[in-house]
Coordinates of C-alpha atoms in Angstrom, one line a residue:
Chain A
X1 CA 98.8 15.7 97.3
X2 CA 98.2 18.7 94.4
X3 CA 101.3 20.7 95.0
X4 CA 100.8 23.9 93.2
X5 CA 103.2 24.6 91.1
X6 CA 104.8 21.4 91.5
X7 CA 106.9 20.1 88.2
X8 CA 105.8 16.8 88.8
X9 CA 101.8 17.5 88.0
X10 CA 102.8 19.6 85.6
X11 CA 104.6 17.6 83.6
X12 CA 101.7 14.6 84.3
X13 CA 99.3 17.5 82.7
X14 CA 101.4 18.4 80.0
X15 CA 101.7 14.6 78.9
X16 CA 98.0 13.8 79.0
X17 CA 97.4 16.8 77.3
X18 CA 99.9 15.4 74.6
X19 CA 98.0 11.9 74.3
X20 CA 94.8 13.2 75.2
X21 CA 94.5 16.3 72.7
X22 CA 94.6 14.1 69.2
X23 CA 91.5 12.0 71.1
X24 CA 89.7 14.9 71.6
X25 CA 90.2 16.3 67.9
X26 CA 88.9 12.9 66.8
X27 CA 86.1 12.9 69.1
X28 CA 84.9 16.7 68.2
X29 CA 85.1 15.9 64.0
X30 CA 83.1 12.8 64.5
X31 CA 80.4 14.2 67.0
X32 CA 80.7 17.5 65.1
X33 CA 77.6 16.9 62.5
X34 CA 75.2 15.7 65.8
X35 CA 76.0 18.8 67.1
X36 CA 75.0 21.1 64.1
X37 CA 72.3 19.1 63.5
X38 CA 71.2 19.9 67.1
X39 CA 72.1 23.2 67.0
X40 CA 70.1 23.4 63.4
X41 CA 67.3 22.3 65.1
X42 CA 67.3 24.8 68.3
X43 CA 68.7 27.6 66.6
X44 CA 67.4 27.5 63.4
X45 CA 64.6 30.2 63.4
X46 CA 67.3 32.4 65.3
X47 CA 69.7 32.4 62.5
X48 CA 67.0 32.4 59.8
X49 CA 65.9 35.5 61.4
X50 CA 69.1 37.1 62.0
X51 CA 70.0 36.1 58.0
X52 CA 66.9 38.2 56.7
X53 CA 67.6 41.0 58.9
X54 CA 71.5 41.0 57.9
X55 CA 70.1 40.7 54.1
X56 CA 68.2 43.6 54.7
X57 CA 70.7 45.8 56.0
X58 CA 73.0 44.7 52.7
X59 CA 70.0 45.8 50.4
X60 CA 69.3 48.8 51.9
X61 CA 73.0 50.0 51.9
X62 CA 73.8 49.2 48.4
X63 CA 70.4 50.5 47.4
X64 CA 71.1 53.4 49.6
X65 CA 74.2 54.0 46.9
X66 CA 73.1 53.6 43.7
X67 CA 69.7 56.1 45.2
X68 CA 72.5 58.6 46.8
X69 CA 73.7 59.0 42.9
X70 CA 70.5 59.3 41.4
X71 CA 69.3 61.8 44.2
X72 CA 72.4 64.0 43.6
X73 CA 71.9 64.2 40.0
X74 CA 67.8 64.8 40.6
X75 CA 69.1 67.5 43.0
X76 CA 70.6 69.6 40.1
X77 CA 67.9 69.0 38.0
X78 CA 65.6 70.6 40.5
X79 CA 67.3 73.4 41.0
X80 CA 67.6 73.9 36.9
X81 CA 64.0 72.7 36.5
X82 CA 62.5 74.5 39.8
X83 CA 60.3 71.2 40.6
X84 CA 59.7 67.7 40.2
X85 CA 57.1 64.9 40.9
X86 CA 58.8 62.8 44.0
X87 CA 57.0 59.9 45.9
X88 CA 56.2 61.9 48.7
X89 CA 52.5 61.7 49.6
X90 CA 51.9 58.3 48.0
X91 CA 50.7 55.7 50.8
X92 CA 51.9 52.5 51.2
X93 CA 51.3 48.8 53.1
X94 CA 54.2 46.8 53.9
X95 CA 53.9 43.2 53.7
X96 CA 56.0 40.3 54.5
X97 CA 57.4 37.7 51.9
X98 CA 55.7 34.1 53.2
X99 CA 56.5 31.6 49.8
X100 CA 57.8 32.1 46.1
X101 CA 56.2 30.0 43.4
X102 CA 57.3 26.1 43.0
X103 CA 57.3 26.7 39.4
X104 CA 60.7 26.7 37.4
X105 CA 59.4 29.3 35.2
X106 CA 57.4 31.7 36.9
X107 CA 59.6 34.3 39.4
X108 CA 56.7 35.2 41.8
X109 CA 56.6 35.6 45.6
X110 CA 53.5 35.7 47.8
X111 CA 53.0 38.0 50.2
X112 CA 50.5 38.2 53.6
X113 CA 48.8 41.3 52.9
X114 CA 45.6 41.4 50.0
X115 CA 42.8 43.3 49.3
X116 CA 41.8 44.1 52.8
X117 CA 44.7 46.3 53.0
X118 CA 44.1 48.4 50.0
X119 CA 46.3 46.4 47.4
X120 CA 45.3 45.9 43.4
X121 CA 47.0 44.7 40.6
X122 CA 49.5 46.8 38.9
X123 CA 51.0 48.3 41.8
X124 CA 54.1 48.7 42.6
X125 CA 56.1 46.3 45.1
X126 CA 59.4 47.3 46.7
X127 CA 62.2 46.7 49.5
X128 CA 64.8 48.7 51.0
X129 CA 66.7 48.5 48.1
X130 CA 64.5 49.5 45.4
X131 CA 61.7 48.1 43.1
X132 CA 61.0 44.4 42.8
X133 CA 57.9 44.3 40.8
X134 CA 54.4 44.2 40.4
X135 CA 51.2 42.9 42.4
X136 CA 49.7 40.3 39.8
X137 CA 47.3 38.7 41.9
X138 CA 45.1 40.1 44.6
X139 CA 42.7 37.9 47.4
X140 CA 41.7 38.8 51.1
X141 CA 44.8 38.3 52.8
X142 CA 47.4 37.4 50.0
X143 CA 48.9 38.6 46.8
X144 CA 51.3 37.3 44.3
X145 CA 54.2 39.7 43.1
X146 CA 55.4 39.0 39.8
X147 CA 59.6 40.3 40.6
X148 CA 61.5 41.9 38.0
X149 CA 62.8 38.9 36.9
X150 CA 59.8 37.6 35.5
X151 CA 59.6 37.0 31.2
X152 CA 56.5 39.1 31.9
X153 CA 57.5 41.7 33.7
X154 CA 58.1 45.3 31.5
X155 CA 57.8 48.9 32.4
X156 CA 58.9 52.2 31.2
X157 CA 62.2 53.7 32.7
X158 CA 64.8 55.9 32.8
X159 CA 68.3 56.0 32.3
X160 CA 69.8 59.4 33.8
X161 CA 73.4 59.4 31.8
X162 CA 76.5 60.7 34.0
X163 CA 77.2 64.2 31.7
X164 CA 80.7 64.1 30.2
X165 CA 83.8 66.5 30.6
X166 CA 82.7 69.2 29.1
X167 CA 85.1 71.4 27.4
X168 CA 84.6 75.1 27.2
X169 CA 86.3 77.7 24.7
X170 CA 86.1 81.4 25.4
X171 CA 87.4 84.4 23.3
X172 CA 87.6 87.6 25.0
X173 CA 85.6 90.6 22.7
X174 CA 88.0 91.9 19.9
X175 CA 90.7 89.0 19.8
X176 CA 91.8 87.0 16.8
X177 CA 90.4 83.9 16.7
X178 CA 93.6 82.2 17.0
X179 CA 94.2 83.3 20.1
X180 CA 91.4 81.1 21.4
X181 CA 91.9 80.0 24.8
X182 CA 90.8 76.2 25.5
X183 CA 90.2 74.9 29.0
X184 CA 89.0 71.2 29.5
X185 CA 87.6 71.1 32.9
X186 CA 87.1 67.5 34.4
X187 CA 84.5 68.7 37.1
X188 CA 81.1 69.2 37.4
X189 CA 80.7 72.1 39.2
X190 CA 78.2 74.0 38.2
X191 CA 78.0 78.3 39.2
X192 CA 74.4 79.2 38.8
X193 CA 72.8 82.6 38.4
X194 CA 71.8 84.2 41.5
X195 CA 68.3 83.8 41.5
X196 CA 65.2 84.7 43.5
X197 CA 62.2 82.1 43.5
X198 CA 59.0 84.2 44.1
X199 CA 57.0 81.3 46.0
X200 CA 54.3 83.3 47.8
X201 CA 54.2 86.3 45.9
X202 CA 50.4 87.0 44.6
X203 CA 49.9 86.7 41.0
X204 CA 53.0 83.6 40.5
X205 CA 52.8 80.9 38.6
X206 CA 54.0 77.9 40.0
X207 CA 56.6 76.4 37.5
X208 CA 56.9 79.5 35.3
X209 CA 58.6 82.2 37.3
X210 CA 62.2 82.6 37.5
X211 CA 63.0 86.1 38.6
X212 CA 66.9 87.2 37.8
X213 CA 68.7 88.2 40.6
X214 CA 68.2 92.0 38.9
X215 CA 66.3 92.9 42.3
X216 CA 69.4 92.3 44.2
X217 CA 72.4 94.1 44.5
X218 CA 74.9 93.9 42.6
X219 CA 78.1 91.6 43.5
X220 CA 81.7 92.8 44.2
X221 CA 83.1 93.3 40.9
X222 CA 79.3 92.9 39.1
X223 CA 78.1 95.5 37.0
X224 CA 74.7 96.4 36.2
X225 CA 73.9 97.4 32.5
X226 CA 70.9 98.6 30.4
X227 CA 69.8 95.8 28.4
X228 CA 69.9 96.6 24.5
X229 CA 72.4 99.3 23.9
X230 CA 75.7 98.3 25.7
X231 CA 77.6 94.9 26.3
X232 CA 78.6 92.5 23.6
X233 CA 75.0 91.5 22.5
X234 CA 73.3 94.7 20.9
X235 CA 70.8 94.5 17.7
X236 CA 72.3 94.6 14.5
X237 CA 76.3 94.2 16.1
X238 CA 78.0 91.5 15.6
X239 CA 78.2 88.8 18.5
X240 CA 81.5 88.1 19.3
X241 CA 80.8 87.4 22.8
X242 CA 82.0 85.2 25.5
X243 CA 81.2 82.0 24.9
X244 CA 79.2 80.6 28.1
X245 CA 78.2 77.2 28.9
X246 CA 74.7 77.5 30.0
X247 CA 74.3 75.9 33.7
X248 CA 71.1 73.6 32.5
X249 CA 73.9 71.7 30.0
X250 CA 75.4 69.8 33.4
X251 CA 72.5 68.2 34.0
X252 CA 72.4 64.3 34.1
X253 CA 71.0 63.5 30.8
X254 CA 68.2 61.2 30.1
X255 CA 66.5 58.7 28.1
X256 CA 63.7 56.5 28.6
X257 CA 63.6 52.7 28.1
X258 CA 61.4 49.5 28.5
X259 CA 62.6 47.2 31.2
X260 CA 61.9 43.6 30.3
X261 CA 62.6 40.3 32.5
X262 CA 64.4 37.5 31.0
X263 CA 64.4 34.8 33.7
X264 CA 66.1 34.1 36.7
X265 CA 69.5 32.9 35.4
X266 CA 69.5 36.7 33.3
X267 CA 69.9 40.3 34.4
X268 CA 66.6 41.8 33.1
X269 CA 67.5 44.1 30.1
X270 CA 66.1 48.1 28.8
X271 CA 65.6 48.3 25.3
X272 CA 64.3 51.2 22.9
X273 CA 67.5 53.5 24.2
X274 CA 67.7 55.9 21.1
X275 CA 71.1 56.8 20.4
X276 CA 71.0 60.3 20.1
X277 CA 74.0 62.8 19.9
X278 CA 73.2 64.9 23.2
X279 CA 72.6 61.6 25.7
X280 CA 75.9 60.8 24.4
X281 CA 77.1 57.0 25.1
X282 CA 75.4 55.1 28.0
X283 CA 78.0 54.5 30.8
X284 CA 78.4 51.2 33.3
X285 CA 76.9 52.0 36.7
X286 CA 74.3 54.7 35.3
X287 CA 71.1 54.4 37.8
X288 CA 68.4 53.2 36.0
X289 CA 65.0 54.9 37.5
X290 CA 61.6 54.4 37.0
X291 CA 60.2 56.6 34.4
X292 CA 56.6 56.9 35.2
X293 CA 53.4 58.9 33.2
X294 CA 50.0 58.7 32.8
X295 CA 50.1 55.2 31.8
X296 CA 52.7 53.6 33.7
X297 CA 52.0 50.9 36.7
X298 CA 54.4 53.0 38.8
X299 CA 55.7 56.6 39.8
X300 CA 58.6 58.1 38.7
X301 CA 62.0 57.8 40.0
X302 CA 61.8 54.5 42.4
X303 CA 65.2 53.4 41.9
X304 CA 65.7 50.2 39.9
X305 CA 69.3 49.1 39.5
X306 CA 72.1 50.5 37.3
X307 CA 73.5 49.7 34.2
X308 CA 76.3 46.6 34.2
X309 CA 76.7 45.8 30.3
X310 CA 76.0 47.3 27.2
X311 CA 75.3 45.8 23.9
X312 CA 75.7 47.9 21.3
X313 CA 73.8 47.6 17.9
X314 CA 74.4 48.8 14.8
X315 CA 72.9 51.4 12.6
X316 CA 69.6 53.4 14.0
X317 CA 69.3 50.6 16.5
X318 CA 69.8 51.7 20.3
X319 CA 72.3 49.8 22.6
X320 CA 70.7 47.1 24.8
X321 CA 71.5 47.6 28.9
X322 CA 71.9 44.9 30.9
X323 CA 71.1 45.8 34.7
X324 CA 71.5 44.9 37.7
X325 CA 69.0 45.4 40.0
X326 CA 69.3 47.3 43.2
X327 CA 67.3 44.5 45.2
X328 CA 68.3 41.3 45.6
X329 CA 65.5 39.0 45.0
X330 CA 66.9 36.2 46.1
X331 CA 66.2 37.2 49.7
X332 CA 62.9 39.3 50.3
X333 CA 62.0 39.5 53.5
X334 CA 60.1 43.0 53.8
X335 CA 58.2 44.7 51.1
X336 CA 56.3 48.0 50.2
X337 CA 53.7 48.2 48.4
X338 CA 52.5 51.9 46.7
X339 CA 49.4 52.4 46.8
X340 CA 49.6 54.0 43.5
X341 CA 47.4 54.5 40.7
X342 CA 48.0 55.8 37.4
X343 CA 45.9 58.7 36.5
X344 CA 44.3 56.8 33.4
X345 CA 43.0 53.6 35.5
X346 CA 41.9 56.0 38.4
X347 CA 38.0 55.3 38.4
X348 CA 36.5 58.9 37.9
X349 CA 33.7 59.3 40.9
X350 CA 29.8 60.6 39.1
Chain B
X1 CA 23.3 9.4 51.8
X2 CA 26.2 8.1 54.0
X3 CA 26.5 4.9 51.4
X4 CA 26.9 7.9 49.0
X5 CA 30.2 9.4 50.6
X6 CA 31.3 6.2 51.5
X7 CA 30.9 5.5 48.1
X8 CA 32.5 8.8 46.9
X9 CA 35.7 8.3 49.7
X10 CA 36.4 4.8 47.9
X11 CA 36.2 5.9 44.5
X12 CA 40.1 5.9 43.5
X13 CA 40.0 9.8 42.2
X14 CA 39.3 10.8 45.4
X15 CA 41.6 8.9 46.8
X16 CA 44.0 10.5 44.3
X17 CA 42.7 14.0 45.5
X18 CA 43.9 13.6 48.4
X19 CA 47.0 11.8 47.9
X20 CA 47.6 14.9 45.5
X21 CA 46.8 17.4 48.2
X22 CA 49.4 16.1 50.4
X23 CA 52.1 15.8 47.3
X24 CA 51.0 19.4 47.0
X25 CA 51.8 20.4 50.0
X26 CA 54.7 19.0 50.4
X27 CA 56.0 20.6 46.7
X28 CA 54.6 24.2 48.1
X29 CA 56.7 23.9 51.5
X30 CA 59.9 20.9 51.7
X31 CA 60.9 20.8 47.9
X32 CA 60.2 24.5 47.1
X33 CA 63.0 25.2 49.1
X34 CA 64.9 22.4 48.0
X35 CA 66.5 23.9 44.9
X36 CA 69.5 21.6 44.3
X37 CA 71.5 23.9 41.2
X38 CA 68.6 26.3 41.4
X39 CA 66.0 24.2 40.0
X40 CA 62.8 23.7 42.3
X41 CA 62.4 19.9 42.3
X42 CA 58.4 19.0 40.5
X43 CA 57.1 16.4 42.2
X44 CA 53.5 16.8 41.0
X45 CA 54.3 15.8 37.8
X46 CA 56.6 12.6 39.2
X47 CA 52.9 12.1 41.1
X48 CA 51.7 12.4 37.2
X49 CA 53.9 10.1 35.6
X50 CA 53.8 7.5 38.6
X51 CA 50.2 7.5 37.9
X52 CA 50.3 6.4 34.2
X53 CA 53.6 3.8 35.3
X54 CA 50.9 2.5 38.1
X55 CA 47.6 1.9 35.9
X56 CA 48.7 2.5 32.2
X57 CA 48.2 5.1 30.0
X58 CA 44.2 6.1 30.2
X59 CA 44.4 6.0 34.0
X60 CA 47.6 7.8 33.9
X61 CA 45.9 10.8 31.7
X62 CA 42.9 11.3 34.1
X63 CA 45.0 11.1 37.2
X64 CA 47.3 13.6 35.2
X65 CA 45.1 15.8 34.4
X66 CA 43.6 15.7 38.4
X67 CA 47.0 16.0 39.8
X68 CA 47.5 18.8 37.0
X69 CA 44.8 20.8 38.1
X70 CA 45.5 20.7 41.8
X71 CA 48.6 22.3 40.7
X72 CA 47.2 24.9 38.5
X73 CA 45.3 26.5 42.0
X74 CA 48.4 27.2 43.6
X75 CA 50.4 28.5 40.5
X76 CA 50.1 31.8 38.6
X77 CA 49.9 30.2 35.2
X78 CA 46.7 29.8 32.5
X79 CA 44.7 27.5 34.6
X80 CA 44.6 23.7 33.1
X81 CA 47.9 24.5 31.5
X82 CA 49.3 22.0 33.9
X83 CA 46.6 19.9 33.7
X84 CA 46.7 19.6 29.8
X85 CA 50.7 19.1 30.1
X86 CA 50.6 16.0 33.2
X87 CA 47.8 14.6 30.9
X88 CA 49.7 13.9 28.2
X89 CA 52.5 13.1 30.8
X90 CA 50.9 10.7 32.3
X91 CA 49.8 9.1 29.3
X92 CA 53.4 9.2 27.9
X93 CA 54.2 7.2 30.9
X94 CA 51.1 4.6 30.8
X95 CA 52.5 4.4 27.2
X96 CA 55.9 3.5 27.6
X97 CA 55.1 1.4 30.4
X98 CA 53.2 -0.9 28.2
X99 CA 56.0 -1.2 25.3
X100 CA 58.2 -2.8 28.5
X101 CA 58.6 -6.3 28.7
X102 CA 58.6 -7.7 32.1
X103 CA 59.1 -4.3 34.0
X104 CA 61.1 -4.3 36.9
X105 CA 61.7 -1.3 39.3
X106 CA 64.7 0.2 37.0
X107 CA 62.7 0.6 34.0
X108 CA 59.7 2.4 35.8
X109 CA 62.7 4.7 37.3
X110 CA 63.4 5.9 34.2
X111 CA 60.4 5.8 32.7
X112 CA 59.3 8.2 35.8
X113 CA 62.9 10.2 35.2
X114 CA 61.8 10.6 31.1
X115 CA 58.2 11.2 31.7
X116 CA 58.7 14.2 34.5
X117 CA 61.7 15.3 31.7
X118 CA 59.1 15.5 29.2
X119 CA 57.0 17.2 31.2
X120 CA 59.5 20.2 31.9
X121 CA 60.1 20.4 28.6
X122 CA 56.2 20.5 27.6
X123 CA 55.0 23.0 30.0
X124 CA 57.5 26.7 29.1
X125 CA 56.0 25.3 25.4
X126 CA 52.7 25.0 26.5
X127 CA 53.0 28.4 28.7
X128 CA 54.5 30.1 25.2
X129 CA 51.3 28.8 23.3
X130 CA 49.4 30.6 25.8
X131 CA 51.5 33.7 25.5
X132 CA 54.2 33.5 28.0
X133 CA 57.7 35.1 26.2
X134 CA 61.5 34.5 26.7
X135 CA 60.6 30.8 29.1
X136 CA 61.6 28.9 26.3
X137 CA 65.2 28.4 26.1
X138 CA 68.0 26.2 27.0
X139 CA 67.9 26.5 30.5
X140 CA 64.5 24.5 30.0
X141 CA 66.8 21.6 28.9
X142 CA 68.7 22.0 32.3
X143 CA 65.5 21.9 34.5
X144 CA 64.6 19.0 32.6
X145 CA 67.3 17.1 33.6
X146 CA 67.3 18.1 36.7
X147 CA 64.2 17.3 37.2
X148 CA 64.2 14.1 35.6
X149 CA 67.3 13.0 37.4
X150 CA 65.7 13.8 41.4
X151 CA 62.4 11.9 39.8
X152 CA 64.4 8.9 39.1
X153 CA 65.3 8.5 42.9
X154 CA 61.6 9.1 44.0
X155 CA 59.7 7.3 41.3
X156 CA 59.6 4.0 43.1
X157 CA 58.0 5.1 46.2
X158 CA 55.5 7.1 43.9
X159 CA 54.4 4.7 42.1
X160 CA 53.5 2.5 44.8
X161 CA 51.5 4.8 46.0
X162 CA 50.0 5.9 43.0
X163 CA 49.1 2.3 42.5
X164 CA 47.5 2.2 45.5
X165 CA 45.5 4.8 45.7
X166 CA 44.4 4.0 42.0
X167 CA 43.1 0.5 43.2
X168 CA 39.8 -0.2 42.6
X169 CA 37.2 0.3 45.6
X170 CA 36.4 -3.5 45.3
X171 CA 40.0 -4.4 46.1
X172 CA 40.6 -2.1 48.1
X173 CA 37.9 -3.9 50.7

């Protein structure tokens, strides 16, 4: 009796599907919270699990950014600096989140590792992202993390300043000083000296040597002069010289601050930035780094958050930064904990 | 010796004890996540104030301060600060309840709703006399109501069973 392709069973098809289509509609919007409520039931750890993990990924790539910056900039103040403390070599014990506080006033999390796993209080708790806090409270197989967040919460940091445009004015030897020449250049390229680091070479000094590149040979177009008796520069002369912008002056600037916690429903703030000529203004999106030191809960340059308001203040008074932080502490999942020290609550062994 | 903890089990505190154990439990896991507007619903101190509404004000500030202090071991804070605060909550409420005449189940809903207010209100002061900074402000006003308003719906049921795990042991045979 099913002809295929017949018009008559198509057309009988077609019309149910007319009538019968609105029906269904109905039937699928009433029935439709049973099903998600079954569905929440079954699938409910699976999507939990796949949340945190997708979380994750989103913390780690936006802390991944705001780290990127604050590695590029570290980068040129290695090379000016030849060498910096960095967080290699510093162990760490990575717990899971398993509750946050029931209080409305306390921002805390637990997590499932304690004592047993090396943990004490002070240190140093972070994700993917960056920091979160501190370890508060320590016991066998638990500790509480007070997050950034908390009222209580402070610690010492570091606000690396993106350098300005610089502008550079140069006078060639024996022209009037009208005839100054002014370029504004909008980059940040910086041309180093050739130098040679003399790592391995008996009798260095770690940190102190910087040998010019006077051992090398000379450059196409370079010319190699006695020092002293020829060249702009020579004792008792007048210095009209070339004026050069030294490389160290494109360096990300700094300035260290106290981090404080103002409560859930506020960005934590950094107070005690001194406003001094060569920092310059702070700028929006400036990372904001630990600072670290003898006496500070945590090493230098764990990546915080970056700057997203400032409140200027008048007079001697130092602008006020709002931040926001790198991690988002609304969803911890995986944590690590440094198992750091600072030098001055290191117990000294008889 | 077995008259003794039969004795202890009907004494009404301990009955408390362990009505406030599973009250605890329930605010550490179901309402901890439950954060309707961001604000973690407190029913430890509705437990507090349900207490006083159940057995008046003297009752209410022992079985406050109990219920307090089962909270203080699973919180961060100055322990007894929550104590101290569902003490004087539960008094507040014992209190109140007596200045009613003829209460009916309204009243002790917002009796309950003010009471657990109250006690939001008291405890960021209390934590700031113990040297907690920047808690106090007006999102404290906020949680309050908040608080106070999810109370409201639950105070009933609390009280009832505040009332009967208050009962004396002689009663309760």
């Amino acid at each position: 009796m099913d002809l295929r392709g017949s018009s008559v069973i198509n057309f009988t098809r077609s019309a149910f599907g007319v009538v019968f289509r609105p029906i269904e509609s109905a039937t699928k919007v009433v029935t439709r919270p049973l099903g998600n409520a079954w569905n929440g039931i079954t699938h409910y750890n699976e999507v939990v699990e796949e949340n945190n993990r997708l979380n994750d990924l989103v913390a780690f790539s936006e802390g991944s950014t705001i780290s990127a910056i604050a590695s590029v900039r570290e980068a040129q103040e290695l090379l000016s600096l030849n060498g910096l403390p960095t967080l290699a070599g510093i162990s760490s014990c990575t717990a899971q989140v398993v509750g946050q506080s029931p209080s409305n006033f306390t921002q805390t999390v637990e997590i499932n590792r304690g004592s047993e796993c090396g943990l004490k209080v002070g240190m140093p708790v972070l994700n993917a992202a960056g920091m979160i806090g501190k370890i508060t409270d320590v016991y066998n197989k638990r500790s509480v993390v007070m997050l950034l967040t908390d009222p209580g919460y402070s610690l010492a940091v570091k606000v690396v300043n993106i350098p300005a445009p610089t502008t550079t004015t140069t006078a060639a030897p024996g022209t009037v000083v009208g005839d100054t020449t002014t370029t504004t250049s909008t980059t940040t390229t910086t041309t180093l000296p050739r130098v040679t680091t003399t790592t391995g070479i008996p009798g260095f000094v770690p940190g102190v040597t910087i040998a010019t590149s006077s051992t090398l040979a000379p450059l196409p177009g370079e010319v190699t002069v006695p020092v002293g008796d020829v060249g702009p520069n020579q004792p008792g002369k007048s210095t009209s010289s070339e004026i050069t912008v030294p490389p160290g002056l494109d360096v990300p600037l700094r300035e260290t601050g106290a981090l404080e916690g103002r409560g859930i429903s506020r960005t934590p703030i950094v107070r005690f930035i001194e406003n001094q000529p060569r920092f310059g203004a702070v700028r929006i999106g400036s990372p904001i780094i630990s600072a670290g030191g003898a006496t500070s809960l945590a090493p230098p340059d764990i990546v915080i958050g970056s700057v997203s308001r400032i409140v200027n203040r008048t007079g001697t008074l130092g602008p006020i930064l709002e931040v926001t932080l790198a991690a988002n502490l609304k969803n911890l999942n995986f944590v690590r904990i440094l198992l750091y020290q600072p030098s001055s609550e290191r117990v000294v062994a008889p | 010796m077995i008259e003794r903890v039969l004795l202890l089990a009907e004494n009404r505190y301990a009955r408390l004890i362990l009505v406030g154990l599973m009250v605890l439990s329930l605010q550490t896991t179901v309402f901890n996540d439950m954060r309707p507007f961001g604000v973690c619903l407190q029913v430890m101190v509705l437990l507090a104030a349900s207490a006083g509404l159940a057995r008046g004000s003297d009752v209410g500030a022992i079985a406050g301060f109990i219920i307090g202090l089962l909270y203080d071991l699973v919180l961060t804070t100055p322990m007894g600060l929550c104590a101290a605060v569902f003490a004087i909550v539960g008094y507040l409420a014992g209190v109140g309840q007596s200045l009613v005449y003829e209460p009916t189940w309204w009243t002790r809903m917002l009796l309950g709703s003010i009471a657990s207010a109250i006690g939001m209100i008291l405890l960021p002061i209390a934590s700031t006399v113990t040297g907690a900074t920047g808690i106090l402000n007006v999102r404290v006003l906020f949680v309050a109501l908040i608080v106070g308003l999810f109370n409201a719906v639950l105070s009933v049921p609390a009280e009832r069973l505040c009332r009967w795990a208050l009962t004396e042991p002689a009663a309760v045979r």
